[in-house]
Tab-separated table of C-alpha atoms in Angstrom:
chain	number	residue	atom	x	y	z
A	117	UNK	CA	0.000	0.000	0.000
A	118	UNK	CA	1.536	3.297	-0.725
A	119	UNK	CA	0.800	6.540	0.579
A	120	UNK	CA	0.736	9.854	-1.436
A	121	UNK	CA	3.156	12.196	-0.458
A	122	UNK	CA	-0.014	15.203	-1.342
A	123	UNK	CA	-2.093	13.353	0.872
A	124	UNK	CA	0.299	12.954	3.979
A	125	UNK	CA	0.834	16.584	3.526
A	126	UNK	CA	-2.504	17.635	3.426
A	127	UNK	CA	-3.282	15.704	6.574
A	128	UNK	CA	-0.042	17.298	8.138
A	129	UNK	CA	-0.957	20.456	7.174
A	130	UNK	CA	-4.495	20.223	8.638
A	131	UNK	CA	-3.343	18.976	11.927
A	132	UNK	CA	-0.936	21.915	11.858
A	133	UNK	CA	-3.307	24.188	11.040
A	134	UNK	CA	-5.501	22.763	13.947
A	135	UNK	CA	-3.404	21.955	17.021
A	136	UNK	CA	-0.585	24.638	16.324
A	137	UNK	CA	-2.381	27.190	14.324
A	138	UNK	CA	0.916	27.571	12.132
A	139	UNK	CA	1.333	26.648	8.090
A	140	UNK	CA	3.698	24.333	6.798
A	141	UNK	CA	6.110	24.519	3.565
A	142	UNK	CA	6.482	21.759	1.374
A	143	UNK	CA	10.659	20.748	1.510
A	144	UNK	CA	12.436	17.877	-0.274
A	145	UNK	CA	12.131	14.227	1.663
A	146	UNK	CA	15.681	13.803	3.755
A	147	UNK	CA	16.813	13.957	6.996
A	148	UNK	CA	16.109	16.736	9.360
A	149	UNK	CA	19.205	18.206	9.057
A	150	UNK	CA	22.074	18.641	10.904
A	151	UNK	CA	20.903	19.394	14.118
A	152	UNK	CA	22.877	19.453	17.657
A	153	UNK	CA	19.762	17.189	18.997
A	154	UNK	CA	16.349	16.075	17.473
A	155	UNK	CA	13.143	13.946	18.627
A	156	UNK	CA	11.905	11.186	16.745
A	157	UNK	CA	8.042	9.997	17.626
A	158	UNK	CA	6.916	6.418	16.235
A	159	UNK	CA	3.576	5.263	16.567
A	160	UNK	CA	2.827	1.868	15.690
A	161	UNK	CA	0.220	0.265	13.692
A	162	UNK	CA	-0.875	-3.166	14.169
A	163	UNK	CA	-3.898	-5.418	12.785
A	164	UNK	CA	-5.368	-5.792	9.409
A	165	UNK	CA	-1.950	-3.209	8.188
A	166	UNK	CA	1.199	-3.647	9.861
A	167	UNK	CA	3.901	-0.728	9.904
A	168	UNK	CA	4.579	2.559	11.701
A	169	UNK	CA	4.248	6.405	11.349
A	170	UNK	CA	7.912	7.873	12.464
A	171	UNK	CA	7.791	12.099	12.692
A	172	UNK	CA	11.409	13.181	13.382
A	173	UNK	CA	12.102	16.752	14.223
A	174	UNK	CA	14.699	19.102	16.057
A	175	UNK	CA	13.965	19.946	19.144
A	176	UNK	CA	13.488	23.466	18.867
A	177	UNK	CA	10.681	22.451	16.522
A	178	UNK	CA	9.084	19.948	19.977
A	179	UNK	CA	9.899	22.898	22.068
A	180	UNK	CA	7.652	25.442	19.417
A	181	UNK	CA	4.586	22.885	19.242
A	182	UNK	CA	5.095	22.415	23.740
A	183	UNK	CA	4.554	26.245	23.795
A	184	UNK	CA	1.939	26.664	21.502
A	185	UNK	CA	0.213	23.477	22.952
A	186	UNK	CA	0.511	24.159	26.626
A	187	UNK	CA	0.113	27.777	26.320
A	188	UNK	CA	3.665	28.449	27.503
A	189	UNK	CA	6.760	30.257	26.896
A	190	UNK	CA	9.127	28.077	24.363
A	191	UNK	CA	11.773	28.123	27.352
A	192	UNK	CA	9.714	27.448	30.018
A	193	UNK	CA	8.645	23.871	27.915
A	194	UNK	CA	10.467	21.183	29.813
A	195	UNK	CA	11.764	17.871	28.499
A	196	UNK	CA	8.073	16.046	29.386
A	197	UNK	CA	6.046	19.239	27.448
A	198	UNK	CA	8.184	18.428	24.633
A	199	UNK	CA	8.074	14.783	24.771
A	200	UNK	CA	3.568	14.997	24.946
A	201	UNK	CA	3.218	17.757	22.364
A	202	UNK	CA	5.175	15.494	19.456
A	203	UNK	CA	2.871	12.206	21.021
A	204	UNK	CA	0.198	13.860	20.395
A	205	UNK	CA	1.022	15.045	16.656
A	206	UNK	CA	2.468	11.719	15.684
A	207	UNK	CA	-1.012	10.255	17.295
A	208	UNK	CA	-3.143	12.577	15.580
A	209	UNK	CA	-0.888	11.808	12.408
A	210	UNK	CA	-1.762	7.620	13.504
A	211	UNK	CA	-5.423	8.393	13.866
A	212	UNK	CA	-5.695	9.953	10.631
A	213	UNK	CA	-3.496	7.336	9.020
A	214	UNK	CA	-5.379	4.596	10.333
A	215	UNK	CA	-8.676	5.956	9.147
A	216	UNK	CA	-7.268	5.131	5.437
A	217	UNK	CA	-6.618	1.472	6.264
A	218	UNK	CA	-8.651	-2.072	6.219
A	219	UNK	CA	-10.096	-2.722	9.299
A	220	UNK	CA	-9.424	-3.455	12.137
A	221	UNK	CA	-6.280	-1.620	13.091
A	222	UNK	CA	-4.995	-1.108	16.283
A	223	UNK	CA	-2.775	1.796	17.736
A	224	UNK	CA	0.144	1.701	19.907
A	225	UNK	CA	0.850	4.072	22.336
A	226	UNK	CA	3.668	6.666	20.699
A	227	UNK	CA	6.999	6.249	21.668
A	228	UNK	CA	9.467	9.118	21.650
A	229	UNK	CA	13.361	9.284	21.625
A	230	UNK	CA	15.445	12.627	22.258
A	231	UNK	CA	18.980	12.991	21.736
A	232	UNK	CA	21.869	14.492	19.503
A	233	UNK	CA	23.690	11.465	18.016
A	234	UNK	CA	21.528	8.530	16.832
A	235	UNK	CA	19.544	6.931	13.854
A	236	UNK	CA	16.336	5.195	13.995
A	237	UNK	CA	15.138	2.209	11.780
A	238	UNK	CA	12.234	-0.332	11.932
A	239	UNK	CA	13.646	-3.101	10.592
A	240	UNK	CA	11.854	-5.331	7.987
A	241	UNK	CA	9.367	-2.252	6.953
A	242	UNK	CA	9.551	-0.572	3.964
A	243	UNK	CA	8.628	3.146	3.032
A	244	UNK	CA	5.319	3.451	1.554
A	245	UNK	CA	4.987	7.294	2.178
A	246	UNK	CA	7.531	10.427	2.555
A	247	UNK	CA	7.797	13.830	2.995
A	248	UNK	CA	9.259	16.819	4.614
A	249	UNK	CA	8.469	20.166	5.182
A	250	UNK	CA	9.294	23.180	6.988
A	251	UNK	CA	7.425	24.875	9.747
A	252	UNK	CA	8.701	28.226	11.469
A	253	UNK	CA	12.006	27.798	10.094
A	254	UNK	CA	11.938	24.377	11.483
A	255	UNK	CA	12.166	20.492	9.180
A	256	UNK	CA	10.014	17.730	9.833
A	257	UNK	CA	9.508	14.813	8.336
A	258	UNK	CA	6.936	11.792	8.369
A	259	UNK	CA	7.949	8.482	7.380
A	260	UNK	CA	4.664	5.694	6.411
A	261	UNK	CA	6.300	2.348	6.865
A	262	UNK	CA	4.699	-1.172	5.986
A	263	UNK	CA	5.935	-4.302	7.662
A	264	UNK	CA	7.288	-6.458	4.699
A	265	UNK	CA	7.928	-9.678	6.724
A	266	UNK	CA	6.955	-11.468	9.619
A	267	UNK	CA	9.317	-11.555	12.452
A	268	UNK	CA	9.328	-15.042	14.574
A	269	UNK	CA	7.413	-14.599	18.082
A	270	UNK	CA	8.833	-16.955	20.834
A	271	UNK	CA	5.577	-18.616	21.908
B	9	UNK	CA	0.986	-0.664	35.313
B	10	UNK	CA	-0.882	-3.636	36.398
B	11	UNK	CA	1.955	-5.592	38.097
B	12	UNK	CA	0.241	-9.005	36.706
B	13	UNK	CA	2.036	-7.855	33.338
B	14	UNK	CA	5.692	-7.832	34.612
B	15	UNK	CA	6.307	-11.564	35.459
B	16	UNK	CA	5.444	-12.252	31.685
B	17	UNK	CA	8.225	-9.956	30.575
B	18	UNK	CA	10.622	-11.418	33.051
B	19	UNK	CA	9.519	-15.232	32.191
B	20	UNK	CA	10.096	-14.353	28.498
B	21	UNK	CA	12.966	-12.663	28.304
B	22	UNK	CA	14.898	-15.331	30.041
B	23	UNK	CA	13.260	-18.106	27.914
B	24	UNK	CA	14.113	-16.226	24.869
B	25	UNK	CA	17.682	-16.132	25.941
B	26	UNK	CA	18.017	-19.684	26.942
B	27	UNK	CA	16.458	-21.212	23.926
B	28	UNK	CA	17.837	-18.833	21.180
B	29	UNK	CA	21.136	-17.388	22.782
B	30	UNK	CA	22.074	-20.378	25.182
B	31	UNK	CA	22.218	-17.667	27.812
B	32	UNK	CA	21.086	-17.393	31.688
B	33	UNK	CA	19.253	-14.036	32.349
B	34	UNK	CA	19.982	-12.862	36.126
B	35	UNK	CA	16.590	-10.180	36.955
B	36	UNK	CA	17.326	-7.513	39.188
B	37	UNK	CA	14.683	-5.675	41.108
B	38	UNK	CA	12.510	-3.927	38.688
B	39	UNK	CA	12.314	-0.366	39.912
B	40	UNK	CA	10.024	2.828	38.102
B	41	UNK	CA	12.549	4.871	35.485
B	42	UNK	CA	13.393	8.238	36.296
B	43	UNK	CA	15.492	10.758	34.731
B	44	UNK	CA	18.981	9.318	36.783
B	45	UNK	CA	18.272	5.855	35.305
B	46	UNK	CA	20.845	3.981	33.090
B	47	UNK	CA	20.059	4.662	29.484
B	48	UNK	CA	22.324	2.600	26.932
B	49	UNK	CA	23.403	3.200	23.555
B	50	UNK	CA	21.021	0.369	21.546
B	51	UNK	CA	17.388	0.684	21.908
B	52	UNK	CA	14.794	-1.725	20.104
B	53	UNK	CA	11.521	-0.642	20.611
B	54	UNK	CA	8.141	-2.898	19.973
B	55	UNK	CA	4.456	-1.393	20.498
B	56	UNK	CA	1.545	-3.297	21.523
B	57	UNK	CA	-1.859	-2.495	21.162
B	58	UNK	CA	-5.165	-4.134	21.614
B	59	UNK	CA	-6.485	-4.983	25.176
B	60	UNK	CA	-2.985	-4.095	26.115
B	61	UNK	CA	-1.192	-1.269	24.700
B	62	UNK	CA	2.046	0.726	25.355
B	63	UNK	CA	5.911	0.062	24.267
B	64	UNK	CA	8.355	-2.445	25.698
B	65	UNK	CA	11.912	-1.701	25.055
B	66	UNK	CA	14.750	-3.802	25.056
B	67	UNK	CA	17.850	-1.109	26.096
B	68	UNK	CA	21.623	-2.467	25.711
B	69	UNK	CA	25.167	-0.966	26.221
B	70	UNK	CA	27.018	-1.528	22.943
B	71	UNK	CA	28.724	-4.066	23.951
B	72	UNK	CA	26.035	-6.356	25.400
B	73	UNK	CA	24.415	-5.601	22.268
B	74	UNK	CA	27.175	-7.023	20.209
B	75	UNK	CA	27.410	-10.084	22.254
B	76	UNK	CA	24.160	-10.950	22.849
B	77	UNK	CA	23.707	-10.627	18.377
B	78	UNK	CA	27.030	-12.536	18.078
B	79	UNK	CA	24.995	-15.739	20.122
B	80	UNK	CA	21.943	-15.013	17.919
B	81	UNK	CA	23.714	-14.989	14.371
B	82	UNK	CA	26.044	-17.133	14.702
B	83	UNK	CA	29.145	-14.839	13.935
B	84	UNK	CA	30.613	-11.345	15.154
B	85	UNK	CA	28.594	-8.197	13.961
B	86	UNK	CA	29.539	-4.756	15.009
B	87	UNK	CA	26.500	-2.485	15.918
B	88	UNK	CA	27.443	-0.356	12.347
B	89	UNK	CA	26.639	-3.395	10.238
B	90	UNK	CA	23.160	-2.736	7.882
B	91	UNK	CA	21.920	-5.902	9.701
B	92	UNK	CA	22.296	-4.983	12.983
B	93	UNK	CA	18.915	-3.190	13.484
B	94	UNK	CA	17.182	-6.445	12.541
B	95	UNK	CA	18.821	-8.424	14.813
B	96	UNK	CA	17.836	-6.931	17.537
B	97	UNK	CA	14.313	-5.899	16.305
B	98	UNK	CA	14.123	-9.605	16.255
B	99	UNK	CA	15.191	-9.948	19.680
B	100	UNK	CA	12.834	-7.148	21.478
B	101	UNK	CA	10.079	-9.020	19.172
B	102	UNK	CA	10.686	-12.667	20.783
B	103	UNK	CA	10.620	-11.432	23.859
B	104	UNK	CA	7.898	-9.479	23.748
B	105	UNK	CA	5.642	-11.707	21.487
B	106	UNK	CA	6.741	-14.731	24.603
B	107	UNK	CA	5.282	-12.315	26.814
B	108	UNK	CA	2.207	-11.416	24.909
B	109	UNK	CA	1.707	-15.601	24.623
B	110	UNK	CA	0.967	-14.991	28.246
B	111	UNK	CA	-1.487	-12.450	28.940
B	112	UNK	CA	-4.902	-15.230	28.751
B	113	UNK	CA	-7.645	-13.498	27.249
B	114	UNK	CA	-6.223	-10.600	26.102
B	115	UNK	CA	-6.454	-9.563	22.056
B	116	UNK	CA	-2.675	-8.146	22.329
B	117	UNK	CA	-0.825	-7.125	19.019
B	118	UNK	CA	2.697	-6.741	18.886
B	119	UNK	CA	3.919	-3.797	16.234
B	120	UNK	CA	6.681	-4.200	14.348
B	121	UNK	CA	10.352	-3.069	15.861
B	122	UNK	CA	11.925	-0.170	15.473
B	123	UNK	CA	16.022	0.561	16.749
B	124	UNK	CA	17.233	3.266	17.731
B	125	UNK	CA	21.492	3.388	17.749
B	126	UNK	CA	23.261	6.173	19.406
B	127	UNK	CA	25.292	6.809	22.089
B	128	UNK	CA	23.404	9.923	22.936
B	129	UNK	CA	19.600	9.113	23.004
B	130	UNK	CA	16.666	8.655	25.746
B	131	UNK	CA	13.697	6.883	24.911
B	132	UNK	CA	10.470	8.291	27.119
B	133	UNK	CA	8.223	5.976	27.090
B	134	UNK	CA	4.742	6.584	27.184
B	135	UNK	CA	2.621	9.407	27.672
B	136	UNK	CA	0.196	8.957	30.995
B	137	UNK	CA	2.437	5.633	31.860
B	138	UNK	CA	4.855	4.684	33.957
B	139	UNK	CA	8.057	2.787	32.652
B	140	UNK	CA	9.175	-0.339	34.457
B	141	UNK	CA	12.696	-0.964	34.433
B	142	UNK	CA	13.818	-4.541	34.828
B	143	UNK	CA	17.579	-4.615	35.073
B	144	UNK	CA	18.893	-7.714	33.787
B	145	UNK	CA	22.896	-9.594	33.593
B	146	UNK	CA	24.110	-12.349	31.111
B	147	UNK	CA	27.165	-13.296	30.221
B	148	UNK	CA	27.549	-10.888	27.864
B	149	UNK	CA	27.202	-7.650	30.410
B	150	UNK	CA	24.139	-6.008	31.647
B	151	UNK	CA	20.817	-4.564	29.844
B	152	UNK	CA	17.276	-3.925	30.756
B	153	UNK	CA	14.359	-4.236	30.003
B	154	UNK	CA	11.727	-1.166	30.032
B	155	UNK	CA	8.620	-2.184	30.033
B	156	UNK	CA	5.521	1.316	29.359
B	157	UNK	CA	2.286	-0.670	29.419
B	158	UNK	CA	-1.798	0.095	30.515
B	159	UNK	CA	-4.790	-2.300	30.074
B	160	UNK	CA	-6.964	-0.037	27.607
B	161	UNK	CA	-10.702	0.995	28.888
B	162	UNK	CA	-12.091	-2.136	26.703
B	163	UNK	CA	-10.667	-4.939	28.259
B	164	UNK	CA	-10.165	-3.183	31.768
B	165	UNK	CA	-14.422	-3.761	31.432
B	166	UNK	CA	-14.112	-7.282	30.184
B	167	UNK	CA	-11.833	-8.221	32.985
B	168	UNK	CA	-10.663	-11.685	32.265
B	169	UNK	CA	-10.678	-13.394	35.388
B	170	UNK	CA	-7.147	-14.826	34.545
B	171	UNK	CA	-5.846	-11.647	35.238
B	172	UNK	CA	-8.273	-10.172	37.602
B	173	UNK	CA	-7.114	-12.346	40.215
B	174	UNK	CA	-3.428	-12.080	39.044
């Protein structure tokens, strides 16, 4: 199943719109950049679709969406503010996601991993949807992946 | 977190390492993380949802990590090799889908992996949950085992009497 990259963004762009009130650009898919420390968010979906939603950002970017989400100054957003406000865009990014798929699909809970030197895979997925963009000066990007084979589950 | 869901982890993790990996698992006391506990350089993370849902993580020093992949493959692989990740993504998913095998009644999907490698990253679990750390030694060093899990509102109303009276 692939995803297209219009459609991610529009969805992107509407939750945006909606939880942060700010606009996104279109930018070309790639990393985030090089930034001295960035948070990646991966939800995972399970069921009748297997694969995960992964939204990487800097942190600046976590600490913009904290402010505007907890109505608070961007330095007064602490390490927890951060960690909840990119949650609950990669969830709302999930939810949307999962509307689009066979039933029934299941959501995990987001997990979320901060720090300045390290790369994140999910191994034996594939891409099926890509793209970046830039919000306040800031580049995200979502990565759709599908589970391509079946791991082996001790029983 | 529903302490009826931690023995399942701990049962797992040290079948999965004596079956596949020929390996005793010592358990520490599990204890809740905080922002002073150990966080290692390998991470594999694995989501479950359904009745159960949340993220177990499977956290390694670099150097257990290499070990404990060396027993699994078969042959030395350093922690930059392309294959690395899957390794142990397939590790974090044994042990968690031996766990899962033992929560009785409970519709419990297990998410694909994903592996995070770096000597400079956190993971923060869940949102809303607390993380359970179990520490755990092998032969190959020490790792734990973080375990961010909540019975969701649907099956807290079925209430399985298996694990009601766990």
């Amino acid at each position: 199943m692939k995803f297209n990259p219009d459609d991610i963004m529009m969805l992107a762009g509407t939750i945006w719109e909606s939880v942060l009130s700010l606009p996104i650009e279109t930018d070309e898919p790639g990393s985030v950049g090089n930034h001295p420390r960035s948070m990646a968010a991966c939800i995972q979906i399970s069921g009748a679709w297997n694969g995960a939603i992964l939204l990487d950002c800097p942190v600046e970017f976590a600490r913009l969406a904290a402010s505007v989400m907890f109505s608070t100054e961007p330095a007064n957003a602490a390490l927890p503010d951060l960690q909840d406000a990119i949650a609950e865009l990669v969830n709302m990014i999930g939810g949307n996601i999962k509307g689009l798929l066979p039933e029934t699909c299941f959501l995990s809970l987001p997990a979320v991993v901060e720090g300045g030197d390290y790369s994140a895979r999910v191994p034996g997925s594939t891409p099926v949807g890509r793209v970046a963009f830039v919000c306040q000066g800031h580049r995200v990007s979502i990565v759709i992946l599908e589970k391509t084979r079946e791991e082996t589950a001790a029983a | 977190m529903d302490h009826s869901y931690i023995m399942p982890f701990i049962k797992s993790v040290q079948n999965v390492f004596a079956t596949m990996l020929q390996m005793q698992v010592k358990v520490g006391k599990p204890f809740i993380k905080t922002a002073g506990s150990p966080a290692y350089d390998i991470s594999g993370i694995i989501g479950m949802a359904g009745d159960v849902e949340g993220a177990v993580v499977l956290n390694m020093p670099t150097a257990t990590a290499e070990g404990v992949v060396a027993r699994l493959t078969g042959a030395p692989m350093a922690c930059t090799h392309a294959d690395f990740p899957d390794a142990v993504g397939e590790l974090v998913n044994m042990v968690s889908g031996g766990a899962k095998a033992q929560f009785p009644g409970k519709t419990v999907n297990i998410s694909c992996p994903s592996v995070v490698i770096g000597h400079d990253h956190h993971v923060l679990g869940c949102k809303d949950v607390s993380s359970l750390i179990i520490p755990c030694t092998t032969d190959c060093g020490e790792f734990c085992l973080e375990i961010s899990i909540r019975q969701t509102d649907g099956a807290a109303a079925r209430k399985p009497a298996a694990l009601a009276t766990a």
